[in-house]
Tab-separated table of C-alpha atoms in Angstrom:
chain	number	residue	atom	x	y	z
K	1	MET	CA	19.616	6.205	-7.541
K	2	ARG	CA	20.461	3.503	-10.150
K	3	ILE	CA	19.278	0.305	-7.669
K	4	LEU	CA	20.033	-3.240	-8.700
K	5	VAL	CA	18.213	-5.687	-5.994
K	6	LEU	CA	18.707	-9.890	-7.119
K	7	GLY	CA	15.745	-11.160	-5.723
K	8	GLY	CA	12.624	-8.769	-4.876
K	9	THR	CA	9.703	-11.037	-5.183
K	10	ALA	CA	10.018	-12.783	-1.470
K	11	TRP	CA	8.786	-11.040	1.355
K	12	LEU	CA	11.938	-9.145	2.514
K	13	GLY	CA	13.010	-8.713	-0.926
K	14	ARG	CA	9.874	-7.259	-2.386
K	15	THR	CA	9.648	-5.085	0.782
K	16	VAL	CA	12.929	-3.168	0.217
K	17	VAL	CA	12.249	-2.422	-3.061
K	18	GLN	CA	8.576	-1.162	-2.946
K	19	HIS	CA	10.661	1.233	0.166
K	20	ALA	CA	13.472	2.098	-2.322
K	21	LEU	CA	10.788	2.919	-5.245
K	22	ASP	CA	8.852	4.827	-2.949
K	23	THR	CA	12.021	6.503	-2.182
K	24	GLY	CA	12.193	7.828	-5.963
K	25	HIS	CA	14.752	5.380	-7.379
K	26	ASP	CA	15.204	3.500	-10.086
K	27	VAL	CA	14.929	-0.098	-8.695
K	28	THR	CA	15.598	-3.058	-11.179
K	29	CYS	CA	15.289	-6.418	-10.240
K	30	VAL	CA	16.967	-9.977	-11.146
K	31	ALA	CA	15.126	-13.362	-9.761
K	32	ARG	CA	13.104	-16.054	-11.695
K	33	GLY	CA	10.018	-15.593	-10.680
K	34	SER	CA	7.527	-12.908	-11.762
K	35	ASP	CA	6.138	-10.960	-8.994
K	36	VAL	CA	8.289	-8.175	-8.313
K	37	PRO	CA	6.327	-5.005	-7.080
K	38	THR	CA	4.770	-2.581	-9.539
K	39	GLY	CA	7.326	-0.551	-10.698
K	40	ALA	CA	10.427	-2.258	-10.868
K	41	ARG	CA	11.753	-3.995	-14.215
K	42	LEU	CA	11.755	-6.695	-14.006
K	43	VAL	CA	15.092	-9.278	-15.219
K	44	ARG	CA	14.514	-12.765	-15.373
K	45	ALA	CA	17.422	-15.219	-14.002
K	46	ASP	CA	18.658	-17.864	-12.439
K	47	ARG	CA	20.992	-17.406	-10.189
K	48	ASP	CA	22.378	-21.146	-10.026
K	49	ARG	CA	23.517	-20.048	-13.471
K	50	ASP	CA	27.898	-18.666	-14.273
K	51	ASP	CA	26.458	-16.258	-16.536
K	52	ALA	CA	22.898	-15.615	-14.816
K	53	LEU	CA	23.869	-11.795	-14.068
K	54	THR	CA	25.371	-10.977	-17.155
K	55	GLY	CA	23.260	-9.235	-18.898
K	56	VAL	CA	23.145	-6.836	-15.877
K	57	ALA	CA	26.498	-6.826	-15.876
K	58	SER	CA	27.268	-4.463	-18.537
K	59	GLU	CA	25.121	-0.993	-17.255
K	60	ARG	CA	26.154	0.639	-14.042
K	61	TRP	CA	24.859	0.847	-10.848
K	62	ASP	CA	24.434	3.118	-7.985
K	63	ALA	CA	23.891	-0.016	-5.358
K	64	VAL	CA	22.962	-3.956	-5.022
K	65	VAL	CA	21.407	-4.965	-2.713
K	66	ASP	CA	21.415	-8.675	-2.409
K	67	VAL	CA	19.809	-11.776	0.577
K	68	SER	CA	20.735	-14.415	-0.842
K	69	ARG	CA	22.206	-17.229	1.652
K	70	THR	CA	24.316	-19.221	-1.141
K	71	PRO	CA	27.531	-18.068	-0.784
K	72	GLU	CA	28.324	-19.360	-4.920
K	73	HIS	CA	25.821	-17.137	-6.186
K	74	VAL	CA	27.103	-14.110	-3.789
K	75	ARG	CA	30.470	-15.227	-5.266
K	76	ARG	CA	29.229	-15.293	-8.320
K	77	ALA	CA	27.659	-11.871	-7.728
K	78	ALA	CA	30.372	-9.929	-5.994
K	79	ARG	CA	32.888	-10.914	-9.608
K	80	ASP	CA	30.185	-9.313	-11.839
K	81	LEU	CA	29.052	-6.131	-11.058
K	82	GLU	CA	31.875	-5.328	-8.482
K	83	PRO	CA	32.947	-3.103	-11.802
K	84	VAL	CA	30.008	-1.786	-12.854
K	85	ALA	CA	28.210	-1.450	-9.401
K	86	ASP	CA	29.139	1.313	-6.638
K	87	ARG	CA	29.027	-0.342	-3.358
K	88	TYR	CA	27.036	-3.547	-2.955
K	89	VAL	CA	24.773	-3.791	0.362
K	90	PHE	CA	24.309	-7.889	1.973
K	91	VAL	CA	21.776	-9.086	4.127
K	92	SER	CA	23.101	-11.376	6.654
K	93	THR	CA	22.530	-12.268	9.510
K	94	VAL	CA	23.572	-13.100	13.907
K	95	SER	CA	22.996	-16.416	13.129
K	96	VAL	CA	26.417	-15.549	11.954
K	97	TYR	CA	28.779	-15.229	15.688
K	98	ALA	CA	29.980	-18.051	16.540
K	99	SER	CA	28.528	-18.024	20.501
K	100	GLN	CA	24.871	-17.437	21.413
K	101	ALA	CA	25.732	-17.271	24.815
K	102	GLU	CA	26.696	-13.923	25.860
K	103	ARG	CA	24.251	-11.348	26.369
K	104	GLY	CA	24.616	-8.120	25.154
K	105	ALA	CA	27.238	-8.927	22.018
K	106	ASP	CA	28.365	-6.390	19.668
K	107	GLU	CA	29.870	-7.063	15.972
K	108	HIS	CA	33.095	-7.651	16.940
K	109	ALA	CA	31.958	-10.667	18.245
K	110	ALA	CA	33.433	-14.377	16.623
K	111	VAL	CA	31.978	-15.604	13.802
K	112	LEU	CA	31.294	-19.278	12.995
K	113	GLU	CA	33.737	-20.605	10.425
K	114	PRO	CA	32.241	-20.489	6.773
K	115	SER	CA	30.315	-22.784	5.097
K	116	ASP	CA	29.392	-23.410	1.277
K	117	ASP	CA	26.278	-25.247	2.341
K	118	PRO	CA	23.315	-22.908	1.805
K	119	ALA	CA	21.550	-25.095	4.225
K	120	ASP	CA	24.185	-24.465	6.978
K	121	TYR	CA	22.792	-20.987	7.503
K	122	GLY	CA	25.453	-19.562	9.556
K	123	ALA	CA	27.865	-20.526	8.793
K	124	ALA	CA	27.084	-20.000	5.026
K	125	LYS	CA	26.344	-16.814	5.473
K	126	VAL	CA	29.196	-15.751	7.235
K	127	ALA	CA	31.300	-17.109	3.375
K	128	CYS	CA	28.592	-14.527	1.740
K	129	GLU	CA	29.763	-12.146	3.977
K	130	ARG	CA	33.372	-12.496	3.011
K	131	ALA	CA	32.922	-12.894	-0.364
K	132	VAL	CA	30.950	-9.137	-0.408
K	133	LEU	CA	33.480	-7.868	1.356
K	134	ASP	CA	36.756	-9.804	-0.103
K	135	ALA	CA	35.807	-7.818	-3.962
K	136	PHE	CA	33.730	-4.729	-2.117
K	137	GLY	CA	36.086	-3.489	0.826
K	138	PRO	CA	34.497	-2.522	3.832
K	139	GLU	CA	34.554	1.746	2.272
K	140	ARG	CA	31.770	-0.124	-0.899
K	141	ALA	CA	30.272	-3.105	0.896
K	142	SER	CA	27.378	-2.811	4.089
K	143	VAL	CA	26.812	-5.875	6.006
K	144	ALA	CA	23.394	-6.220	7.950
K	145	ARG	CA	22.894	-9.057	10.758
K	146	ALA	CA	19.177	-8.746	11.048
K	147	GLY	CA	17.996	-10.437	14.137
K	148	LEU	CA	14.411	-12.376	13.992
K	149	VAL	CA	12.752	-9.708	11.172
K	150	GLY	CA	9.245	-9.715	11.764
K	151	GLY	CA	5.395	-7.710	10.197
K	152	PRO	CA	2.897	-8.102	8.187
K	153	GLY	CA	3.897	-10.900	5.724
K	154	ASP	CA	5.839	-13.214	7.852
K	155	HIS	CA	4.737	-16.558	6.876
K	156	THR	CA	7.307	-18.322	9.337
K	157	GLY	CA	4.415	-17.450	11.946
K	158	ARG	CA	6.864	-15.413	13.801
K	159	SER	CA	5.745	-12.607	14.848
K	160	GLY	CA	2.168	-12.937	14.345
K	161	TYR	CA	1.516	-16.239	16.550
K	162	TRP	CA	1.025	-14.699	19.975
K	163	PRO	CA	-1.536	-11.617	18.584
K	164	TRP	CA	-3.551	-14.103	16.451
K	165	ARG	CA	-3.392	-16.507	19.015
K	166	PHE	CA	-5.198	-13.744	21.739
K	167	ALA	CA	-7.270	-13.045	19.521
K	168	ARG	CA	-8.359	-16.553	18.517
K	169	ALA	CA	-8.768	-17.585	22.870
K	170	ALA	CA	-10.963	-14.559	22.618
K	171	GLU	CA	-13.110	-16.287	20.445
K	172	SER	CA	-13.469	-20.005	21.374
K	173	GLY	CA	-13.050	-18.942	24.580
K	174	ARG	CA	-10.162	-20.875	25.810
K	175	ALA	CA	-7.153	-20.273	27.764
K	176	VAL	CA	-3.223	-19.638	25.971
K	177	VAL	CA	-0.799	-21.301	26.621
K	178	VAL	CA	2.659	-19.860	27.159
K	179	PRO	CA	6.069	-20.370	28.673
K	180	ALA	CA	6.076	-19.862	32.082
K	181	ARG	CA	9.459	-18.956	32.435
K	182	THR	CA	9.064	-15.000	30.022
K	183	ASP	CA	11.624	-13.423	32.105
K	184	ARG	CA	14.229	-14.075	28.942
K	185	PRO	CA	14.723	-11.263	26.354
K	186	THR	CA	12.743	-11.583	22.514
K	187	SER	CA	13.655	-9.230	19.803
K	188	VAL	CA	12.044	-9.002	16.090
K	189	ILE	CA	12.433	-6.020	13.879
K	190	ASP	CA	9.881	-4.684	11.324
K	191	VAL	CA	10.639	-5.913	8.078
K	192	ARG	CA	9.713	-1.867	6.180
K	193	ASP	CA	11.863	-0.780	9.636
K	194	LEU	CA	15.038	-2.634	8.275
K	195	ALA	CA	14.203	-2.742	3.999
K	196	GLY	CA	14.247	1.409	5.335
K	197	TRP	CA	17.884	0.411	6.719
K	198	LEU	CA	18.911	-1.487	3.365
K	199	VAL	CA	17.735	1.396	1.812
K	200	GLY	CA	19.833	3.781	3.838
K	201	ALA	CA	22.811	1.405	3.279
K	202	ALA	CA	22.227	1.306	-0.984
K	203	GLU	CA	22.109	5.301	-0.513
K	204	GLY	CA	25.919	5.051	0.766
K	205	ARG	CA	25.218	5.949	4.743
K	206	ARG	CA	26.318	2.716	6.273
K	207	ALA	CA	29.299	0.399	5.391
K	208	GLY	CA	30.653	-2.222	7.529
K	209	VAL	CA	29.225	-4.653	9.451
K	210	HIS	CA	26.306	-3.591	11.503
K	211	ASP	CA	23.635	-5.869	14.104
K	212	VAL	CA	20.546	-5.065	12.649
K	213	PRO	CA	18.061	-6.414	15.699
K	214	GLY	CA	14.950	-5.450	17.136
K	215	GLU	CA	15.043	-3.610	20.636
K	216	VAL	CA	15.844	-6.062	22.920
K	217	VAL	CA	12.418	-6.647	25.359
K	218	THR	CA	11.850	-10.007	27.653
K	219	LEU	CA	9.015	-12.294	26.493
K	220	GLY	CA	6.889	-11.842	29.236
K	221	GLN	CA	6.510	-7.348	27.955
K	222	HIS	CA	6.375	-9.422	23.896
K	223	LEU	CA	3.184	-11.270	25.431
K	224	GLU	CA	1.668	-8.318	26.889
K	225	GLU	CA	2.107	-6.324	23.726
K	226	ALA	CA	0.638	-9.061	21.941
K	227	ARG	CA	-2.578	-8.957	24.344
K	228	ALA	CA	-3.136	-5.621	23.427
K	229	ALA	CA	-2.311	-6.424	19.663
K	230	ALA	CA	-5.184	-8.181	20.435
K	231	GLY	CA	-7.890	-5.919	22.319
K	232	VAL	CA	-8.236	-9.201	24.591
K	233	ASP	CA	-8.203	-10.105	28.417
K	234	VAL	CA	-8.236	-13.875	28.360
K	235	PRO	CA	-5.965	-16.290	31.115
K	236	VAL	CA	-3.500	-17.930	30.514
K	237	VAL	CA	-1.846	-21.264	31.076
K	238	ALA	CA	1.842	-21.151	31.815
K	239	LEU	CA	3.887	-24.050	31.953
K	240	ALA	CA	7.481	-24.987	32.941
K	241	ASP	CA	10.155	-24.827	30.243
K	242	GLU	CA	10.231	-28.710	31.453
K	243	VAL	CA	6.628	-29.861	30.867
K	244	LEU	CA	5.612	-28.283	27.569
K	245	LEU	CA	9.423	-30.287	26.123
K	246	ALA	CA	7.677	-33.352	27.610
K	247	ARG	CA	4.355	-32.944	25.970
K	248	GLY	CA	6.270	-32.439	22.286
K	249	VAL	CA	6.662	-29.162	22.528
K	250	ALA	CA	9.203	-27.381	19.986
K	251	PRO	CA	10.678	-23.947	20.951
K	252	TRP	CA	11.306	-20.856	18.162
K	253	VAL	CA	9.459	-22.080	14.855
K	254	GLY	CA	8.141	-25.209	13.106
K	255	GLU	CA	5.212	-27.559	13.864
K	256	ARG	CA	3.516	-27.518	17.574
K	257	SER	CA	5.977	-24.998	18.632
K	258	LEU	CA	6.215	-21.942	21.260
K	259	PRO	CA	7.342	-19.281	18.796
K	260	LEU	CA	9.929	-16.857	20.329
K	261	TRP	CA	10.272	-19.640	23.268
K	262	ILE	CA	13.998	-20.253	23.936
K	263	PRO	CA	14.456	-22.639	26.923
K	264	ASP	CA	18.274	-23.181	26.097
K	265	ASP	CA	20.692	-20.592	27.924
K	266	ASP	CA	22.773	-21.396	25.761
K	267	HIS	CA	21.323	-19.213	22.976
K	268	GLN	CA	19.753	-16.223	24.967
K	269	GLY	CA	22.182	-14.450	23.779
K	270	MET	CA	20.170	-14.521	20.150
K	271	ASN	CA	18.228	-11.843	20.713
K	272	ASP	CA	20.287	-9.846	23.331
K	273	ARG	CA	21.817	-7.970	20.814
K	274	PRO	CA	21.906	-3.860	21.483
K	275	ALA	CA	22.462	-2.489	17.260
K	276	ASP	CA	23.983	0.135	19.077
K	277	ARG	CA	26.533	0.418	15.749
K	278	ALA	CA	22.998	0.436	13.987
K	279	ARG	CA	21.586	3.027	16.046
K	280	ALA	CA	24.041	5.683	15.959
K	281	ALA	CA	24.604	5.435	12.162
K	282	GLY	CA	20.400	6.309	11.407
K	283	LEU	CA	18.591	2.404	12.179
K	284	THR	CA	15.029	4.089	13.499
K	285	ARG	CA	12.515	1.253	14.772
K	286	ARG	CA	8.063	1.705	15.435
K	287	PRO	CA	6.807	0.235	18.056
K	288	LEU	CA	6.354	-3.345	19.104
K	289	ALA	CA	2.800	-2.801	19.138
K	290	GLU	CA	2.386	-1.062	15.818
K	291	THR	CA	4.454	-4.283	13.690
K	292	LEU	CA	2.588	-7.022	16.396
K	293	ALA	CA	-0.809	-4.757	15.664
K	294	ASP	CA	-0.162	-4.330	11.425
K	295	VAL	CA	1.176	-8.640	12.080
K	296	LEU	CA	-2.588	-9.367	13.531
K	297	ALA	CA	-3.971	-7.269	10.595
K	298	TRP	CA	-2.041	-9.389	7.917
K	299	GLU	CA	-2.317	-12.672	9.742
K	300	GLN	CA	-6.190	-12.156	9.666
K	301	LEU	CA	-6.424	-12.331	6.094
K	302	GLN	CA	-4.662	-15.382	6.217
K	303	PRO	CA	-6.435	-18.922	5.286
K	304	VAL	CA	-4.795	-21.073	7.575
K	305	HIS	CA	-3.693	-21.023	11.370
K	306	PRO	CA	-1.104	-21.223	12.189
K	307	HIS	CA	1.253	-21.322	9.605
K	308	GLY	CA	4.982	-21.432	9.930
K	309	ALA	CA	5.650	-21.418	13.429
K	310	GLY	CA	2.780	-21.774	16.771
K	311	LEU	CA	-0.101	-24.353	18.132
K	312	SER	CA	-2.927	-25.431	16.396
K	313	ASP	CA	-5.894	-25.211	18.773
K	314	ASP	CA	-5.741	-28.850	19.099
K	315	ASP	CA	-2.060	-29.199	19.515
K	316	GLU	CA	-3.085	-26.400	22.650
K	317	VAL	CA	-6.129	-28.680	23.714
K	318	ALA	CA	-3.723	-31.239	24.156
K	319	VAL	CA	-0.720	-29.934	26.268
K	320	ARG	CA	-3.254	-28.700	28.315
K	321	ALA	CA	-4.776	-32.070	28.667
K	322	ALA	CA	-1.576	-33.809	28.678
K	323	GLY	CA	0.019	-35.211	32.252
C-alpha cells in the first residue's frame, strides 16, 4: 500500500510510520521537519500554507493518516486529498466528549461543540473529525479517539514518571509521595499498540468512529505495576487529595504534578471507556507491565527528570515536609 502520513516526525507519527514500514508499506511523510524514519520518503511542507499538499495531491494514495489538532489543516487536507485517497485515518481523542463524568460511556456519547481554535483541544478535534467525515463519509473515514498514550518516547512524562520515581526512590532511600485514594480509574494505551491500530485502519478494516483507550485499571493497580517494573520495594507516603492540593501539587500533568491523579469526580469517565467496538474490530493491547518496563528503560536514558509531569526530588521533600 501507499500510505501518506501528514506528519511523521513526532512521537506518535514516527511510530505509525515505522510500523507501516515494518509491515511492508510504502510511506511518504509530509512535514516541516526532516526527522522521519529511515525508509520513508519526505515531502517538506508547511500546513499553514493553503497549497501545502499540492505536490502529494497529484499522486494516488491508498490511505492518509493525520494526527493534526488544527481544523484548518484538516479541512485543507480533506479538500485536496479526497479525490486521490481511498481512505482517511484521523487520530482524535476521548477529550472530544462533552462530559467526562459518566464511567463506561462509549462512542454514542455527546461531543463538544466544534471550535477552530487548536488551543481548545477537545473542541478542535471535534471540528477536525467533522471535516474528515464530511469529506470522506463513514465508509472511507476512520476516526480513532485515543485515550492517554504512553510508552517509550513519552515526553509528557505521564506514563514514565511512576516507574522512574519508584526506581529513583530506591536509589535515594526516600519514600514516594502517592495519592491516598487509589480506587479511581486509569487507562494508558501503548503508543505501539495505537500505531498498529492506525495502520490496520489504513489497510481498510476499521471504518467509522472508535474509542481506542488502554485497559482500565485503578490507580492503585497502576502504581503496583510501576513499582514492579522498577523491581523495588520502597515505602510510600499516601496523602489525601485535599492535602496534595493544599501543598501545591497539580493533578494529571505539568510541573509539580502527580501524573494520572485526577481528584475531580466529574472527570473519572475520561479514563473509563470500554473500547468494546475497537476490540471487536481487532484492537490488541500489550500488558501494562510491558509498557511500564519499556518506558522505564527509555526514561533511564533521558538527561532530565522529571520532564513534562511529576515531582522533582526537591518537590517531593517539600510536599512531605509541608504542614
